[in-house]
Coordinates of C-alpha atoms in Angstrom, one line a residue:
M1309 CA 64.4 2.5 -11.2
R1310 CA 65.0 -1.2 -11.3
V1311 CA 61.6 -1.8 -12.6
E1312 CA 62.1 0.7 -15.4
K1313 CA 65.5 -0.9 -16.4
A1314 CA 63.9 -4.4 -16.4
Q1315 CA 61.2 -3.1 -18.7
I1316 CA 63.6 -1.3 -21.1
F1317 CA 66.2 -4.0 -21.4
P1318 CA 64.1 -6.6 -23.3
V1319 CA 62.9 -3.9 -25.7
M1320 CA 66.5 -2.8 -26.5
M1321 CA 67.5 -6.4 -27.1
F1322 CA 64.4 -6.8 -29.4
L1323 CA 65.4 -3.8 -31.4
K1324 CA 69.0 -5.0 -31.8
M1325 CA 67.8 -8.4 -33.0
A1326 CA 64.9 -7.2 -35.2
S1327 CA 65.3 -6.8 -38.9
P1328 CA 64.7 -3.4 -40.5
L1329 CA 61.4 -4.6 -41.9
H1330 CA 60.1 -5.6 -38.5
L1331 CA 61.1 -2.2 -37.2
V1332 CA 59.1 -0.4 -39.9
F1333 CA 56.0 -2.4 -39.1
L1334 CA 56.4 -1.7 -35.4
F1335 CA 56.6 2.0 -35.8
M1336 CA 53.6 2.0 -38.2
I1337 CA 51.5 0.3 -35.5
S1338 CA 52.6 2.6 -32.7
G1339 CA 51.9 5.6 -34.9
A1340 CA 48.5 4.4 -35.8
L1341 CA 47.6 3.7 -32.2
G1342 CA 48.8 7.0 -31.0
N1343 CA 46.6 8.8 -33.5
E1344 CA 43.4 6.8 -32.9
W1345 CA 40.1 8.1 -31.4
S1346 CA 38.0 5.6 -29.4
V1347 CA 35.0 5.8 -27.1
T1348 CA 33.8 2.6 -25.4
Y1349 CA 30.6 2.4 -23.4
S1350 CA 30.3 -0.4 -20.9
E1351 CA 26.6 -0.7 -21.7
T1352 CA 24.7 0.8 -24.6
K1353 CA 21.3 0.1 -23.1
L1354 CA 20.4 0.7 -19.5
C1355 CA 17.3 0.1 -17.5
A1356 CA 16.8 2.1 -14.4
L1357 CA 14.1 2.1 -11.7
N1358 CA 12.1 5.3 -11.4
G1359 CA 13.5 7.4 -8.6
S1360 CA 16.8 5.5 -8.5
T1361 CA 20.4 6.4 -9.4
V1362 CA 22.1 5.2 -12.6
F1363 CA 25.7 5.1 -13.7
M1364 CA 26.9 5.4 -17.4
N1365 CA 30.5 4.2 -17.7
V1366 CA 32.8 5.2 -20.6
T1367 CA 36.5 4.9 -21.5
Y1368 CA 38.2 6.7 -24.3
T1369 CA 41.5 7.3 -26.2
H1370 CA 42.6 10.2 -28.3
P1371 CA 45.6 11.1 -30.5
T1372 CA 48.6 11.8 -28.4
R1373 CA 49.3 15.0 -30.3
L1374 CA 46.1 16.6 -29.0
T1375 CA 45.3 17.9 -25.6
V1376 CA 41.9 17.3 -24.1
T1377 CA 40.4 20.6 -22.9
N1378 CA 36.8 19.5 -22.0
R1379 CA 34.8 16.3 -21.5
F1380 CA 31.1 16.1 -21.0
W1381 CA 27.9 14.1 -21.6
L1382 CA 25.0 15.4 -23.7
I1383 CA 21.5 14.6 -25.0
N1384 CA 19.6 15.9 -28.0
S1385 CA 22.5 15.7 -30.4
F1386 CA 21.5 17.4 -33.7
Q1387 CA 23.6 18.0 -36.8
G1388 CA 24.6 21.6 -37.1
K1389 CA 23.8 22.4 -33.4
E1390 CA 26.4 23.0 -30.9
P1391 CA 26.2 20.3 -28.2
T1392 CA 25.2 21.4 -24.7
D1393 CA 26.8 20.0 -21.5
L1394 CA 24.2 17.9 -19.7
R1395 CA 24.8 19.9 -16.6
N1396 CA 23.4 22.9 -18.3
E1397 CA 20.3 21.2 -19.5
S1398 CA 17.0 22.2 -17.8
G1399 CA 16.1 19.8 -15.1
Y1400 CA 19.5 18.1 -15.0
S1401 CA 21.8 20.5 -13.3
D1402 CA 21.3 19.3 -9.7
R1403 CA 21.1 15.6 -10.6
V1404 CA 24.2 15.2 -12.8
E1405 CA 27.7 14.4 -11.5
Y1406 CA 30.9 13.5 -13.5
L1407 CA 33.2 11.0 -12.0
G1408 CA 36.2 11.4 -14.4
D1409 CA 39.8 10.5 -13.6
E1410 CA 43.2 10.7 -15.2
Q1411 CA 42.9 7.1 -16.5
K1412 CA 40.6 8.2 -19.3
H1413 CA 37.4 7.1 -17.5
F1414 CA 34.5 9.5 -17.4
P1415 CA 31.4 7.9 -15.8
L1416 CA 28.1 9.8 -15.5
R1417 CA 26.1 9.6 -12.3
L1418 CA 22.4 10.6 -12.8
S1419 CA 20.3 10.6 -9.6
D1420 CA 16.5 10.6 -9.0
V1421 CA 15.8 9.2 -12.4
K1422 CA 12.5 10.2 -14.0
K1423 CA 10.5 9.0 -16.9
S1424 CA 11.4 12.2 -18.7
D1425 CA 15.1 11.0 -18.6
E1426 CA 14.4 8.3 -21.2
Q1427 CA 16.9 9.6 -23.7
K1428 CA 20.0 8.7 -25.6
Y1429 CA 23.2 10.0 -23.9
W1430 CA 26.6 10.6 -25.7
F1431 CA 30.1 11.3 -24.4
R1432 CA 31.9 14.1 -26.2
I1433 CA 35.6 15.2 -26.1
I1434 CA 36.9 18.7 -26.9
T1435 CA 40.6 19.3 -27.6
N1436 CA 42.9 22.2 -28.1
E1437 CA 42.3 22.2 -31.8
A1438 CA 38.9 23.4 -32.9
K1439 CA 38.5 20.8 -35.6
E1440 CA 39.6 17.9 -33.4
R1441 CA 36.5 17.1 -31.5
Y1442 CA 35.0 13.6 -31.0
Q1443 CA 31.6 12.2 -30.0
G1444 CA 31.3 8.6 -29.2
E1445 CA 28.8 6.4 -30.9
P1446 CA 26.3 4.7 -30.5
G1447 CA 25.7 6.3 -27.1
V1448 CA 23.7 5.0 -24.2
T1449 CA 19.9 4.5 -24.4
L1450 CA 18.2 4.9 -21.0
T1451 CA 14.8 3.3 -20.2
V1452 CA 13.1 4.1 -17.0
T1453 CA 10.6 1.6 -15.4
D1454 CA 8.2 1.4 -12.5
L1455 CA 7.4 -1.7 -10.5
Q1456 CA 3.9 -3.2 -10.7
V1457 CA 2.5 -6.3 -9.1
I1458 CA 0.4 -8.4 -11.5
A1459 CA -2.1 -10.7 -9.7
P1460 CA -5.6 -11.9 -10.2
A1461 CA -8.2 -9.8 -8.4
E1462 CA -9.9 -12.9 -6.8
V1463 CA -9.0 -16.5 -6.4
T1464 CA -10.7 -19.5 -4.8
E1465 CA -9.1 -21.3 -1.9
G1466 CA -7.2 -24.3 -3.0
Q1467 CA -6.1 -22.8 -6.4
S1468 CA -2.5 -22.0 -7.4
V1469 CA -1.5 -18.4 -8.0
V1470 CA 1.6 -16.7 -9.3
L1471 CA 2.2 -13.0 -8.5
I1472 CA 4.7 -11.1 -10.8
C1473 CA 6.7 -8.0 -10.1
K1474 CA 6.6 -6.5 -13.5
T1475 CA 9.0 -4.0 -15.1
T1476 CA 9.0 -2.5 -18.6
C1477 CA 12.7 -3.2 -19.1
S1478 CA 15.3 -5.6 -17.8
L1479 CA 17.0 -4.3 -14.7
T1480 CA 20.7 -5.3 -14.2
D1481 CA 20.9 -8.3 -11.8
P1482 CA 18.1 -7.2 -9.5
T1483 CA 17.1 -8.9 -6.2
F1484 CA 13.4 -8.6 -5.7
I1485 CA 11.7 -8.2 -2.2
W1486 CA 8.1 -9.1 -1.6
Y1487 CA 5.8 -7.6 1.0
K1488 CA 2.4 -8.6 2.3
N1489 CA 0.5 -5.9 4.2
R1490 CA 3.8 -4.0 4.3
R1491 CA 5.6 -6.9 6.0
D1492 CA 8.7 -8.5 4.4
L1493 CA 8.1 -11.9 2.9
T1494 CA 11.6 -12.4 1.5
T1495 CA 12.8 -14.8 4.2
N1496 CA 10.0 -17.2 3.2
T1497 CA 10.1 -16.7 -0.6
P1498 CA 12.6 -16.9 -3.5
K1499 CA 14.2 -13.5 -4.3
S1500 CA 12.8 -13.4 -7.8
N1501 CA 10.2 -11.4 -9.5
E1502 CA 7.6 -14.2 -9.0
L1503 CA 5.8 -15.1 -5.9
H1504 CA 4.1 -18.5 -5.9
L1505 CA 1.2 -19.3 -3.6
Q1506 CA 0.4 -23.0 -3.9
P1507 CA -2.2 -23.7 -2.8
V1508 CA -4.0 -20.5 -1.8
S1509 CA -5.6 -20.3 1.6
S1510 CA -7.8 -17.7 3.2
E1511 CA -4.7 -16.4 5.2
D1512 CA -3.1 -15.4 1.8
A1513 CA -5.6 -12.6 1.3
G1514 CA -4.1 -9.2 1.6
S1515 CA -2.2 -6.4 -0.1
Y1516 CA 1.0 -7.3 -1.9
S1517 CA 3.9 -5.1 -3.2
C1518 CA 7.4 -5.6 -4.4
A1519 CA 10.7 -3.7 -4.4
V1520 CA 14.3 -4.1 -5.5
R1521 CA 17.1 -4.6 -3.0
G1522 CA 18.9 -1.3 -2.4
Y1523 CA 15.8 0.6 -3.3
E1524 CA 13.4 -0.6 -0.7
H1525 CA 12.1 3.0 -0.4
L1526 CA 10.8 2.7 -4.0
P1527 CA 8.2 -0.1 -3.7
S1528 CA 5.4 -0.8 -6.2
P1529 CA 1.8 0.2 -5.5
D1530 CA -0.2 -2.3 -3.4
Q1531 CA -2.1 -4.9 -5.2
T1532 CA -5.0 -6.5 -3.2
L1533 CA -5.5 -10.3 -3.5
R1534 CA -9.0 -11.4 -2.4
V1535 CA -9.5 -15.1 -1.7
R1536 CA -13.0 -16.7 -1.8
Y1537 CA -13.6 -19.5 0.8
P1538 CA -16.5 -21.3 2.5
P1539 CA -17.5 -20.4 6.1
K1540 CA -14.9 -21.0 8.8
R1541 CA -14.8 -20.8 12.6
V1542 CA -18.6 -21.0 12.9
S1543 CA -19.7 -20.4 16.5
V1544 CA -22.8 -19.8 18.6
S1545 CA -23.2 -17.2 21.4
I1546 CA -26.0 -17.0 23.9
S1547 CA -27.5 -13.7 25.1
S1548 CA -30.4 -13.2 27.5
S1549 CA -31.7 -10.5 29.9
G1550 CA -31.9 -11.6 33.5
E1551 CA -32.5 -15.1 34.7
I1552 CA -33.3 -17.8 32.1
V1553 CA -36.7 -19.1 33.1
E1554 CA -39.2 -21.3 31.4
G1555 CA -41.5 -19.4 29.2
S1556 CA -38.9 -16.7 28.3
S1557 CA -36.8 -16.5 25.1
V1558 CA -33.1 -17.1 24.9
T1559 CA -31.4 -15.4 21.9
L1560 CA -28.8 -17.5 20.0
T1561 CA -26.5 -15.8 17.5
C1562 CA -24.4 -17.5 14.8
S1563 CA -21.1 -16.0 13.8
S1564 CA -18.6 -17.1 11.1
D1565 CA -15.8 -16.0 8.8
A1566 CA -16.6 -16.3 5.1
N1567 CA -15.9 -14.7 1.7
P1568 CA -18.4 -13.9 0.2
P1569 CA -20.5 -13.4 3.3
V1570 CA -22.8 -16.2 4.6
E1571 CA -26.0 -16.4 2.6
N1572 CA -28.0 -18.8 4.8
Y1573 CA -28.0 -19.6 8.5
T1574 CA -30.0 -22.6 9.6
W1575 CA -30.7 -23.7 13.2
F1576 CA -31.0 -27.3 14.5
R1577 CA -31.7 -29.0 17.8
V1578 CA -29.6 -32.0 18.6
N1579 CA -31.3 -35.3 17.8
E1580 CA -33.8 -33.6 15.5
S1581 CA -33.4 -33.9 11.8
S1582 CA -35.6 -31.0 10.8
P1583 CA -34.4 -27.4 11.3
V1584 CA -36.0 -25.4 14.0
G1585 CA -35.2 -21.9 12.6
S1586 CA -33.3 -19.8 10.2
G1587 CA -31.5 -16.4 10.2
Q1588 CA -28.4 -15.3 12.0
S1589 CA -30.3 -15.1 15.3
Y1590 CA -32.7 -17.6 16.8
G1591 CA -34.9 -17.4 19.9
A1592 CA -34.9 -20.7 21.8
L1593 CA -38.1 -21.4 23.8
Q1594 CA -37.2 -24.9 25.1
S1595 CA -34.3 -26.4 26.9
G1596 CA -31.9 -28.5 24.7
Q1597 CA -28.7 -28.4 22.7
Y1598 CA -28.7 -26.2 19.6
Y1599 CA -26.2 -25.6 16.7
C1600 CA -26.2 -23.5 13.5
E1601 CA -25.1 -24.2 10.0
A1602 CA -23.6 -21.3 7.9
Q1603 CA -23.5 -21.6 4.1
N1604 CA -22.3 -19.6 1.1
Q1605 CA -21.7 -20.5 -2.6
H1606 CA -18.4 -22.2 -1.8
G1607 CA -19.6 -24.5 1.0
S1608 CA -21.0 -24.8 4.5
E1609 CA -19.9 -25.6 8.1
R1610 CA -21.6 -26.4 11.3
S1611 CA -20.9 -24.9 14.7
A1612 CA -20.5 -26.9 18.0
A1613 CA -23.7 -27.4 20.0
V1614 CA -24.5 -25.2 22.9
S1615 CA -26.8 -26.1 25.8
V1616 CA -29.8 -24.0 26.7
T1617 CA -31.5 -24.7 30.1
L1618 CA -34.7 -23.0 31.1
N1619 CA -35.3 -23.0 34.9
R1620 CA -38.7 -24.2 36.3
V1621 CA -38.2 -22.5 39.7
Q1622 CA -39.6 -19.1 39.8
S1623 CA -38.0 -16.3 41.8
L1624 CA -39.4 -15.0 45.0
G1625 CA -40.2 -11.7 43.4
V1626 CA -42.3 -13.5 40.7
Y1627 CA -44.2 -15.5 43.4
A1628 CA -44.8 -12.4 45.5
G1629 CA -46.1 -10.5 42.5
V1630 CA -48.5 -13.3 41.4
G1631 CA -49.7 -13.8 45.0
A1632 CA -50.4 -10.2 45.5
V1633 CA -52.5 -10.1 42.3
V1634 CA -54.4 -13.2 43.4
F1635 CA -55.0 -11.8 46.9
V1636 CA -56.4 -8.6 45.6
C1637 CA -58.7 -10.4 43.1
V1638 CA -60.0 -12.7 45.9
C1639 CA -60.7 -9.7 48.2
L1640 CA -62.6 -7.9 45.4
I1641 CA -64.7 -11.0 44.8
I1642 CA -65.5 -11.5 48.5
T1643 CA -66.4 -7.8 48.9
F1644 CA -68.6 -7.9 45.9
L1645 CA -70.4 -11.0 47.1
F1646 CA -70.8 -9.6 50.7
I1647 CA -72.3 -6.3 49.4
R1648 CA -74.6 -8.2 47.1
S1649 CA -75.8 -10.5 49.9
R1650 CA -76.5 -7.5 52.2
R1651 CA -78.6 -5.9 49.5
Q1652 CA -80.6 -9.1 48.9
K1653 CA -81.2 -9.6 52.6
K1654 CA -82.4 -6.0 53.0
K1655 CA -84.8 -6.4 50.2
A1656 CA -86.2 -9.6 51.8
D1657 CA -86.7 -7.9 55.2
E1658 CA -88.6 -5.1 53.6
G1659 CA -90.9 -7.6 51.9
D1660 CA -91.6 -9.5 55.2
Y1661 CA -92.6 -6.2 57.0
Q1662 CA -95.2 -5.5 54.3
N1663 CA -96.7 -8.9 54.6
I1664 CA -97.0 -8.7 58.5
G1665 CA -99.5 -5.8 58.4
P1666 CA -102.7 -7.6 57.3
S1667 CA -102.2 -10.8 59.3
A1668 CA -101.7 -8.8 62.5
K1669 CA -105.0 -7.1 61.9
D1670 CA -106.7 -10.4 61.4
D1671 CA -105.3 -11.7 64.6
T1672 CA -106.6 -8.7 66.6
Y1673 CA -110.0 -9.1 65.0
A1674 CA -110.0 -12.7 66.0
A1675 CA -109.0 -11.8 69.5
L1676 CA -111.8 -9.4 69.8
D1677 CA -114.4 -11.8 68.7
L1678 CA -116.5 -11.9 71.7
A1679 CA -118.7 -14.6 70.6
G1680 CA -116.1 -17.2 70.9
R1681 CA -114.0 -16.0 73.9
T1682 CA -114.4 -15.5 77.6
S1683 CA -114.0 -12.3 79.5
D1684 CA -110.5 -13.3 80.7
D1685 CA -109.3 -14.0 77.2
V1686 CA -110.4 -10.6 75.9
Y1687 CA -108.7 -8.8 78.7
H1688 CA -105.5 -10.8 78.1
T1689 CA -105.6 -9.9 74.5
L1690 CA -106.1 -6.2 75.0
A1691 CA -103.4 -6.2 77.6
N1692 CA -100.9 -7.6 75.2
S1693 CA -102.0 -5.2 72.4
H1694 CA -101.9 -2.1 74.6
P1695 CA -99.2 -2.5 77.2
S1696 CA -99.2 -0.2 80.3
P1697 CA -97.0 2.8 80.2
P1698 CA -94.0 2.6 82.2
A1699 CA -94.2 3.7 85.8
D1700 CA -93.0 7.1 86.8
T1701 CA -89.5 7.1 88.1
P1702 CA -89.4 8.5 91.5
T1703 CA -87.3 11.5 92.0
S1704 CA -85.7 12.6 95.1
S1705 CA -86.8 15.9 96.5
D1706 CA -84.5 18.5 97.3

């Protein structure tokens, strides 16, 4: 009550002291204000993210002599057509909410905004008198945007690149969030719609997307950034089956990381100027240190040298196998020579027997030549030619 008296007392004093002309002017202003229609939109152009929630705020006044019976938002306002409450429009009923209060505020909350919601929205007042209705102009124009990352498809390492989170309209004070391969980059980058990569490295290659703070569940589609770079991390691996011995081949394989892939692999032996081979794999036949050089259209890089040692000492198994083969071969040769020698000797013996026949006859004839020999010589010759039969073996009688 004290507050009301404190407010009334200055007014009464002003009325007592004011001249009649001032009073007339004061009553004219108060009457005009009391009979005035007004609708004020906080923003007449709104930009909303596709899938987000948007608020359209409005305040209004109306003549005091009228009583407001209905308030609503509408679209598709046509002359001669009875306006339809937005809540009754197809596709809006479950997404529209009015947040009106007694202070002549009547905001509209529209959720899950779609591209089809790009319309002009008006606020309308219905009163107790049929002819006293008011629709506020100019209304609110809603534009719906998606997010899109604008980036070059390919860049070369060392260049500068700017990625842009693009919208088709200007969002109200947005904070942009950047992602690489679905991981948040915001802690390392400015919270703007531009992402600067200066200079670009091979590690910057990947899929990028952006979102708006508060609507992280509505990110842009991924945009792949490919980075071209020369071979890196070139290395040589050794592969062999079993013991590495002299005369066998040791396979060396060259590996690297490059974009585009390596076009040429060249193999070198340390302290030799000329290459010893080409291709991603190389078979080393000699002991030594080897390295490879990988090259694509953006440059080349050499690997560290690896040592290849071919052992001269053979394993026992190898020696045993070789010895067995040699032994068998020697035995076969000796056997062949022995058989051949026996055959030759047999043939020689047969030839000697045939030659003995005539000479023996000649000797007998000479021995029987009585003209030149004595009687004792003839007897001795005959005795040798015809030996006496063996004597009968005596047998014991029963």
